[in-house]
Coordinates of N, CA and C in Angstrom, one line a residue:
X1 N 19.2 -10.1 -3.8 CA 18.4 -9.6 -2.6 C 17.3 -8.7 -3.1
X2 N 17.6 -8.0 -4.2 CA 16.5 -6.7 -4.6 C 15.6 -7.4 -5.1
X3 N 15.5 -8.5 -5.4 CA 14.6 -9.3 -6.5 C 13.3 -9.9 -4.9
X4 N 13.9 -10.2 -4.4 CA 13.4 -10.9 -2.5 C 12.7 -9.7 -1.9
X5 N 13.2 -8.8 -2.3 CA 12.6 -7.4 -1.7 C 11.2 -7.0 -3.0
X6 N 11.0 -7.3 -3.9 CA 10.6 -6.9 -5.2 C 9.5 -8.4 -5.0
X7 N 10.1 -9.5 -4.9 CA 8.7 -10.5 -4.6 C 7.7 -10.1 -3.4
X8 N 8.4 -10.0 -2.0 CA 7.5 -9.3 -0.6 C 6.8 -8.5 -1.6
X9 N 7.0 -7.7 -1.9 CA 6.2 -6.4 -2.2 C 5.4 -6.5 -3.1
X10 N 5.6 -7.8 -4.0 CA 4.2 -8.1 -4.8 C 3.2 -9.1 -4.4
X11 N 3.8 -9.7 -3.0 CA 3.1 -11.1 -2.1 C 2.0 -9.3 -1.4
X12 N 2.5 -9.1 -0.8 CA 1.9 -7.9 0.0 C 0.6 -7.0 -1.0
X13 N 1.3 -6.4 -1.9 CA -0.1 -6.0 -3.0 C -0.7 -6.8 -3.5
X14 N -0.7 -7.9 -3.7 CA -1.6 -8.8 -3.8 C -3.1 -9.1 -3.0
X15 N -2.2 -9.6 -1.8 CA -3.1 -9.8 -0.9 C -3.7 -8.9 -0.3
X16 N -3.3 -7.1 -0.3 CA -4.1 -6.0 -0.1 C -4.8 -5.6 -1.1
X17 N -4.9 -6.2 -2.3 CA -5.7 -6.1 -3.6 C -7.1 -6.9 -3.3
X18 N -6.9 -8.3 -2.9 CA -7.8 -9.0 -2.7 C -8.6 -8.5 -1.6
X19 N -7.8 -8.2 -0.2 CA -8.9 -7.5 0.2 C -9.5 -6.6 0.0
X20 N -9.3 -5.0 -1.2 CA -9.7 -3.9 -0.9 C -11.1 -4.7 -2.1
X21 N -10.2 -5.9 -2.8 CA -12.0 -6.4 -3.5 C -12.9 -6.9 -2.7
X22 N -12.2 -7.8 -2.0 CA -13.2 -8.4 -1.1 C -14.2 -7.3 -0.1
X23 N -13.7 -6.2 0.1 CA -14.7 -5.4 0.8 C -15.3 -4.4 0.0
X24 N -14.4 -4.2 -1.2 CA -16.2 -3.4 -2.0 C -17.3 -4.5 -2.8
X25 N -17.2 -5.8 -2.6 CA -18.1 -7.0 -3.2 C -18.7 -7.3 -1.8
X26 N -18.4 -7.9 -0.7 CA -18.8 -8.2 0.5 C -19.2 -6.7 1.1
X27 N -18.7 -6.2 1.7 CA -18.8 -5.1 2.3 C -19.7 -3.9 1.8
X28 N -19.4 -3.7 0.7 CA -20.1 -2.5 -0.2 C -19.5 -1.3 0.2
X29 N -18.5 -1.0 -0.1 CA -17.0 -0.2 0.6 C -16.8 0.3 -0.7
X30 N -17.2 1.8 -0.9 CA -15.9 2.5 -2.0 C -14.5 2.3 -1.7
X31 N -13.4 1.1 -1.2 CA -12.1 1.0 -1.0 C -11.6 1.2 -2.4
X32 N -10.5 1.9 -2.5 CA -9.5 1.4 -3.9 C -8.0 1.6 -3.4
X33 N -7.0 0.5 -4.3 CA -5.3 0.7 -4.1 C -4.6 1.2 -4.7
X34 N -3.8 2.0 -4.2 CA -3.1 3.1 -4.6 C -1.6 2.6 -4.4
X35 N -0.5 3.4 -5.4 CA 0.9 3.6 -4.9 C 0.9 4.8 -5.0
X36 N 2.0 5.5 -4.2 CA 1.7 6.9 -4.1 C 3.5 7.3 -4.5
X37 N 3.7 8.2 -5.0 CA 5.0 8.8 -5.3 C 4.6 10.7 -5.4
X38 N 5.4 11.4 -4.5 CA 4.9 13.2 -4.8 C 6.2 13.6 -5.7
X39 N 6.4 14.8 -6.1 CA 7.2 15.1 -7.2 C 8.6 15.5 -6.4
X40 N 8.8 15.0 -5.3 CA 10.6 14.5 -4.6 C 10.8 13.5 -4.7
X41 N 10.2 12.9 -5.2 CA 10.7 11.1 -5.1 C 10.2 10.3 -4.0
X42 N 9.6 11.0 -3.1 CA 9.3 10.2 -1.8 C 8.0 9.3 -2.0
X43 N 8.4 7.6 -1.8 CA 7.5 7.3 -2.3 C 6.5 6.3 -1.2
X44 N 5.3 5.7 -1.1 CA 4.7 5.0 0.0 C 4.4 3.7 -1.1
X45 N 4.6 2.2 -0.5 CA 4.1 1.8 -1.5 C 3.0 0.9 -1.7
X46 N 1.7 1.2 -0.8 CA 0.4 1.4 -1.0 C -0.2 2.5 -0.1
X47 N -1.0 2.9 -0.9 CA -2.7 3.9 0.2 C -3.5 3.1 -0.1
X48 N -4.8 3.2 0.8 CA -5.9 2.1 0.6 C -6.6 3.5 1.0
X49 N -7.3 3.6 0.3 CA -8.4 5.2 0.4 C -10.0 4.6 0.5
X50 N -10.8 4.7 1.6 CA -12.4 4.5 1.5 C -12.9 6.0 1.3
X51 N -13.9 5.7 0.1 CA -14.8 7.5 -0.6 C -13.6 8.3 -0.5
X52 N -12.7 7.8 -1.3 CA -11.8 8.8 -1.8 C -10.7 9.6 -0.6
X53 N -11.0 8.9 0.4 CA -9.9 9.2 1.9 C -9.1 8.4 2.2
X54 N -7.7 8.6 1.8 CA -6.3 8.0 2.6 C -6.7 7.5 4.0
X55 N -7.2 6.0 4.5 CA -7.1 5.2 5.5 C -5.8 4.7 6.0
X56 N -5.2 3.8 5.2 CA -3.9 3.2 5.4 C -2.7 3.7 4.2
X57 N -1.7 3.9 4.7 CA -0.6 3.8 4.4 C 0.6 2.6 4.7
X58 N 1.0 2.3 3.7 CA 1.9 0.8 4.1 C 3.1 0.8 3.1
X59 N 4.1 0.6 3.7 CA 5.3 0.4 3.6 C 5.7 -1.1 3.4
X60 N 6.2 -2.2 2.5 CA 6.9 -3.3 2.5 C 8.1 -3.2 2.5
X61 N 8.8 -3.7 3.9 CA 10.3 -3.9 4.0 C 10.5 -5.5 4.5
X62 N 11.7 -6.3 3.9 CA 12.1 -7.4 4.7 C 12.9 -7.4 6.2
X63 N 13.7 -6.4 5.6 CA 14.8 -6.0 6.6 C 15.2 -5.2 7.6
X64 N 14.1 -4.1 6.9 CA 14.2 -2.4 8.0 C 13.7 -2.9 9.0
X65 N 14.2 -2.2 10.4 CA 13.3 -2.2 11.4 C 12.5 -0.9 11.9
X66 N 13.5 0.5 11.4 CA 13.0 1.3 11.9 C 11.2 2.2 10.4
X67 N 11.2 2.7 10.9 CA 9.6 3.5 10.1 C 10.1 4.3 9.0
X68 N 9.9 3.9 7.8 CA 10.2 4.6 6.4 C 9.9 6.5 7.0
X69 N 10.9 6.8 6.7 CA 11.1 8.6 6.7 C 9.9 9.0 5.6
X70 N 9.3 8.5 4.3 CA 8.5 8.9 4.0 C 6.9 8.8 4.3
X71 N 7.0 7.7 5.1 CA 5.6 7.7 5.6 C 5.5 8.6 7.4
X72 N 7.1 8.9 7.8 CA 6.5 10.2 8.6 C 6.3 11.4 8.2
X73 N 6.8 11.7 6.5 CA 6.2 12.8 6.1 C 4.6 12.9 5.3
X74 N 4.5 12.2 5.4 CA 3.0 11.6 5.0 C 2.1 11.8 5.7

């Protein structure tokens, strides 16, 4: 099951990879992808930052339904 959870999550940064390219080539967008972890362990697992500002935050889950506790402290 961890491995199913471990694929999603690299199907997901993938294809938020291609787009944060596709809009600084198309677009002309300072976008770049981030993982974020602060020094508790709490971790998000992408930021998508335009000129250097936190836009999105995103979480990959298969299973959860309710909102990762770290991206409400975020």
């Amino acid at each position: 099951m961890r491995e199913e959870g471990a694929r999603f999550e690299n199907l997901i940064g993938s294809h938020l990879l291609k787009w944060v390219h596709f809009q600084q080539d198309y677009e002309g967008k300072y976008k770049k992808l981030y993982y974020f972890r602060d020094t508790d362990k709490r971790e998000v697992d992408f930021i998508v930052t335009e000129d250097n500002k936190p836009i999105q935050a995103i979480e990959c889950k298969l299973k959860a339904k309710d909102i990762s506790s770290h991206l409400v402290v975020f």
